[in-house]
Short mmCIF file of C-alpha atoms in Angstrom, two decimals:
data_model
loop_
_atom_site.label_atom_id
_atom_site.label_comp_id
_atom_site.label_asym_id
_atom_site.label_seq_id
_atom_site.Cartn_x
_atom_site.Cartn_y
_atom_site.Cartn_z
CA UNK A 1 -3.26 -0.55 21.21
CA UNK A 2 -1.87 -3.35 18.99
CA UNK A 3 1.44 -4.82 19.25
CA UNK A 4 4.51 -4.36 17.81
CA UNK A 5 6.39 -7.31 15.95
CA UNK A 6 9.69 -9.08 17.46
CA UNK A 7 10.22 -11.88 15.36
CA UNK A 8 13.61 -12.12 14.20
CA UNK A 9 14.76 -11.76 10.43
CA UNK A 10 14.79 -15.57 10.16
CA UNK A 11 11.87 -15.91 11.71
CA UNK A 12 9.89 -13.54 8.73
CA UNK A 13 11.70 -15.28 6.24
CA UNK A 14 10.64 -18.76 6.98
CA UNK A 15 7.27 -17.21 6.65
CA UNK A 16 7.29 -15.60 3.82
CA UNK A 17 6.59 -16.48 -0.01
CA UNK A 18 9.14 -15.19 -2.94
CA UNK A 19 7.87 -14.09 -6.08
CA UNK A 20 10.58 -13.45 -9.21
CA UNK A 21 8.90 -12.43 -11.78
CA UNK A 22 10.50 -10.67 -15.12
CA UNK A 23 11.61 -7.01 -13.83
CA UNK A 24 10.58 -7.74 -10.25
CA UNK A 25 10.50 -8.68 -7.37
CA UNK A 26 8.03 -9.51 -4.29
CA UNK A 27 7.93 -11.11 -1.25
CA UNK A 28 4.42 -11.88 0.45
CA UNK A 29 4.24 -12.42 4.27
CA UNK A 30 0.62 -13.72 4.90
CA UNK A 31 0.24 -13.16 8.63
CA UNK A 32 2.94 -10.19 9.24
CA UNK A 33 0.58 -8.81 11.47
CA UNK A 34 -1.92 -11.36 13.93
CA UNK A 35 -5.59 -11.41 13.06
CA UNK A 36 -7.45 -9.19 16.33
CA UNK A 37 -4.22 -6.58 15.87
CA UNK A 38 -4.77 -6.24 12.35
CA UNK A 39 -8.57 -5.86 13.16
CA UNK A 40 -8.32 -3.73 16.30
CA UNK A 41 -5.61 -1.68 14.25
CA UNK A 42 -8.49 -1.12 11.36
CA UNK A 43 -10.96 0.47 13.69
CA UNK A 44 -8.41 2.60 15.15
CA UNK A 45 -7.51 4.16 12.08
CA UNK A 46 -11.06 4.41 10.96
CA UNK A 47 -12.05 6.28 14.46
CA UNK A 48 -9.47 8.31 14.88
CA UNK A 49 -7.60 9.70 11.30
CA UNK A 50 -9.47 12.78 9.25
CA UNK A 51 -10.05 10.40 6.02
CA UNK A 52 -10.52 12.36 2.85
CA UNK A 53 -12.05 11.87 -1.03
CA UNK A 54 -9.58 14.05 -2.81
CA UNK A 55 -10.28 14.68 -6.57
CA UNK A 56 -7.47 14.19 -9.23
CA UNK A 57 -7.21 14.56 -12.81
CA UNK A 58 -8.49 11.91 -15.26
CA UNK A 59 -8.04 11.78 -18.80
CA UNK A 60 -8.19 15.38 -18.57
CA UNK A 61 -11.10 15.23 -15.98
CA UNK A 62 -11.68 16.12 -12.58
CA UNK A 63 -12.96 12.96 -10.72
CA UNK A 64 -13.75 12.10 -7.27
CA UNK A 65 -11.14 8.89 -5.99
CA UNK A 66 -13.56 5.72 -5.80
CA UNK A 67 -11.90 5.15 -1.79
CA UNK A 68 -10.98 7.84 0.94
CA UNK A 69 -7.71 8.30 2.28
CA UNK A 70 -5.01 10.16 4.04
CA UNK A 71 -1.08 10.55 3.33
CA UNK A 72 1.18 11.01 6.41
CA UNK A 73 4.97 10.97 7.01
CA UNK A 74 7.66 13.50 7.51
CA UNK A 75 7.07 16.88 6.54
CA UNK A 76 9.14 17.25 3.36
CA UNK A 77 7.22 14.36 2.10
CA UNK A 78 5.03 15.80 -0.38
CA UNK A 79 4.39 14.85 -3.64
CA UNK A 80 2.26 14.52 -6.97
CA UNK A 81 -0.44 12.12 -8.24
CA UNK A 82 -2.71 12.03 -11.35
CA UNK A 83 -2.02 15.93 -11.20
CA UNK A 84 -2.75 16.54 -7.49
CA UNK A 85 0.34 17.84 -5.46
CA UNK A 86 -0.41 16.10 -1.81
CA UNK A 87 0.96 17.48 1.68
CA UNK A 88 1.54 14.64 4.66
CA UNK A 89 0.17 15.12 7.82
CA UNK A 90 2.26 14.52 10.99
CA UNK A 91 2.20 11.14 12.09
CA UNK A 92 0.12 9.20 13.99
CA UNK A 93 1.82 7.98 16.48
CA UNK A 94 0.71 4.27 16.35
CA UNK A 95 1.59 4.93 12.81
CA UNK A 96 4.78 6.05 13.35
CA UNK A 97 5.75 2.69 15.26
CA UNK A 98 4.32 1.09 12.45
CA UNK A 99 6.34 2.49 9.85
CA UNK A 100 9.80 1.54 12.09
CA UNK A 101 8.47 -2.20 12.41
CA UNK A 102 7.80 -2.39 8.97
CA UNK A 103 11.04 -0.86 7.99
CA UNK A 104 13.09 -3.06 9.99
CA UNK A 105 10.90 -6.02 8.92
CA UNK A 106 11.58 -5.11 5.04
CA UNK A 107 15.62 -4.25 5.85
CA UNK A 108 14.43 -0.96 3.79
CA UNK A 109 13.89 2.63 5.13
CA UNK A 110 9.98 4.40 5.35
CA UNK A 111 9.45 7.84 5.76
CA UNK A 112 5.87 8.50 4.57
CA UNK A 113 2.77 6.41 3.65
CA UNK A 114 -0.36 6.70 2.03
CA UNK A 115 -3.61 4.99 3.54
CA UNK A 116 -6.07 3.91 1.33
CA UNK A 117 -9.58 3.12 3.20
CA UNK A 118 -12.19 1.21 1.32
CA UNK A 119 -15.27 1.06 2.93
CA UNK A 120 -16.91 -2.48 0.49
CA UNK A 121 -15.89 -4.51 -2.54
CA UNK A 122 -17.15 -1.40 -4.95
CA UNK A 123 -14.91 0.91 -3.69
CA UNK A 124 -11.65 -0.11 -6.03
CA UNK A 125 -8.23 1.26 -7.32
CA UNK A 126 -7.49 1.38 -11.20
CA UNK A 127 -4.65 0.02 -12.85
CA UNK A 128 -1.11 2.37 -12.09
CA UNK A 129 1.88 2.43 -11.18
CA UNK A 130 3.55 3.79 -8.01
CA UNK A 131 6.40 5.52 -9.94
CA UNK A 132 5.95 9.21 -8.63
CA UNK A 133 9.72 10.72 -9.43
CA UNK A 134 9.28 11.87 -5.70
CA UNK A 135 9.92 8.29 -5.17
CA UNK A 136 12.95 7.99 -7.38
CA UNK A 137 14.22 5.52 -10.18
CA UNK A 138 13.58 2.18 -8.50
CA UNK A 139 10.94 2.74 -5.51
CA UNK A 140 10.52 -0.04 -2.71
CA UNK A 141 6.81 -0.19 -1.52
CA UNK A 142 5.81 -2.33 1.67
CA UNK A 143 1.92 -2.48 1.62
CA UNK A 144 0.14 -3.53 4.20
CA UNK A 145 -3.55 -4.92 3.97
CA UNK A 146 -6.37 -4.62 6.94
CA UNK A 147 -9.43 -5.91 7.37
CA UNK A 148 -11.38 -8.21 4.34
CA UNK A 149 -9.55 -9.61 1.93
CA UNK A 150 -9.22 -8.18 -1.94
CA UNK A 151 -7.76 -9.52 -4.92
CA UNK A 152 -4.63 -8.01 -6.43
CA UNK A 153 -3.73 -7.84 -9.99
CA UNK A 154 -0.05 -6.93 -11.37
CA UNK A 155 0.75 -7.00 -14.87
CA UNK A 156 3.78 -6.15 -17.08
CA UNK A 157 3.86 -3.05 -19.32
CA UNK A 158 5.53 -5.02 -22.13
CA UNK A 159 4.66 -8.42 -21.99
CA UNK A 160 1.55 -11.01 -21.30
CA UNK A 161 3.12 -11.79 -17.59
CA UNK A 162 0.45 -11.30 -15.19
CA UNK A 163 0.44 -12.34 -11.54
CA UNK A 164 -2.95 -12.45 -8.82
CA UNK A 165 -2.77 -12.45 -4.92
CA UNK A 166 -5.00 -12.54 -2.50
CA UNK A 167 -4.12 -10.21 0.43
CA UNK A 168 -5.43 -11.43 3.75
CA UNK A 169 -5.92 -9.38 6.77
CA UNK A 170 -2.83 -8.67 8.41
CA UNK A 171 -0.62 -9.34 4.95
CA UNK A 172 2.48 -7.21 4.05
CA UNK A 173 3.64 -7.36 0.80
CA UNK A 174 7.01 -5.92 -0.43
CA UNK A 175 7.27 -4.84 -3.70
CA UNK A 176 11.22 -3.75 -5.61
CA UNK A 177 13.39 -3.85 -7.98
CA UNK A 178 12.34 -2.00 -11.14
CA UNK A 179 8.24 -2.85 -10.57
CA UNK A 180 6.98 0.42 -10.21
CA UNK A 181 8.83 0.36 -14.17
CA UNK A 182 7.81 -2.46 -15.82
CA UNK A 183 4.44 -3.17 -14.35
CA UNK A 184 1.02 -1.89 -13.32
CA UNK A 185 -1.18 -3.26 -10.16
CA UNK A 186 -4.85 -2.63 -9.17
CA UNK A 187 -7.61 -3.47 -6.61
CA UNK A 188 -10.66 -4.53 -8.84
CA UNK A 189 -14.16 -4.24 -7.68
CA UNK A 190 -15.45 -7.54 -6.01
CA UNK A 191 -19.23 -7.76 -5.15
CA UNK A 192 -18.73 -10.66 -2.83
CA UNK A 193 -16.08 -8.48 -0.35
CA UNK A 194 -18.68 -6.83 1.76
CA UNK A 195 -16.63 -5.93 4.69
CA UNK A 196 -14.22 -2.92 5.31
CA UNK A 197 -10.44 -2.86 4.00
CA UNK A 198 -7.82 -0.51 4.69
CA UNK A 199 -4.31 -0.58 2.56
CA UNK A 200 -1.43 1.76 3.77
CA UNK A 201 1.76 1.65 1.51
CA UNK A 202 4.72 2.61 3.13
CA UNK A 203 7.49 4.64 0.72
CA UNK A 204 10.33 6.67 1.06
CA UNK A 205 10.97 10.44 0.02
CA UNK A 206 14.64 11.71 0.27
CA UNK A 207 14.51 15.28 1.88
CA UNK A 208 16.46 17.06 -1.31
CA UNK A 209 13.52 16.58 -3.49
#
């Protein structure tokens, strides 16, 4: 079983990087989570969760999600993507942890997340937004990377403002303010990442919707 975090909230802000960008905002914490956790953390997940391939609705097509994955949280959390209403399953436990740490880490509250497993560099997510009104008007989204590391694009709706990160095993990045609005992110293919990568996003659903 991997650890769970105690470093104190000066202690994650001294090691963190701050990102301002027009209609956003992100902070980037390299290392949140040590190397062998992140890594022993990775195999756990892929052992011992039910990992699907759901289909959802693309340009008015019914296509097979380039990834696997599972969403999880509290049971009211359910909610609708590309057309596709998803249910949560109960919690992992180790999961559950997880989602506390990384709630007290961000000074923001998580009740569900969605784990995205990508098996090599082909397996990819499209351009998108997380702005599900499930999530409401101005979501917060901690995402935390496992495993090899992938390139991340974000860029703005209305403008030519792009930005690039790499996220490292063992990365958390926060994003808020009005991004889910103003801008789109995606996980491009990369030929070179050979190597297995899991991403779990942590959100929150309030239990009146």
């Amino acid at each position: 079983m991997t650890a769970i975090l105690t470093r104190s909230t000066g202690q994650l802000k001294s090691l963190s990087r701050h990102y301002m960008l027009p209609d956003a905002e992100l902070t980037l914490w390299p290392n949140w989570l040590p190397e062998m956790d992140s890594l022993a953390l990775l195999q756990q997940l892929v052992d011992e969760l039910s990992w699907q391939q759901p289909a959802i609705s693309l340009y008015g097509k019914s296509v097979v999600i380039p990834r696997q994955q599972v969403w999880m949280g509290e049971p009211h959390c359910r909610y609708r993507y590309s057309g596709t209403w998803f249910t949560p399953v109960g919690w992992h436990p180790r999961l559950q942890a997880l989602a506390a740490e990384v709630s007290r880490s961000c000074q923001q509250t998580f009740n569900c997340v969605l784990l995205n497993y990508y098996r090599n560099g082909q397996q990819h997510m499209g351009w998108h937004a997380d702005n599900e009104p499930e999530l409401g008007a101005k979501p917060v989204i901690a995402s935390l990377s496992l495993g090899q590391t992938r390139r991340f694009d974000l860029k703005h709706r209305q403008t030519d403002d792009q930005l690039q990160l790499s996220l490292t095993n063992g990365s958390l990045l926060l994003m808020q303010g009005a991004c889910q609005q103003y801008w789109q992110h995606r996980l491009p293919k990369q030929s070179r990442a050979i190597s297995e990568r899991i991403n779990l996003t942590f959100r929150y659903i309030p239990a009146a919707v």
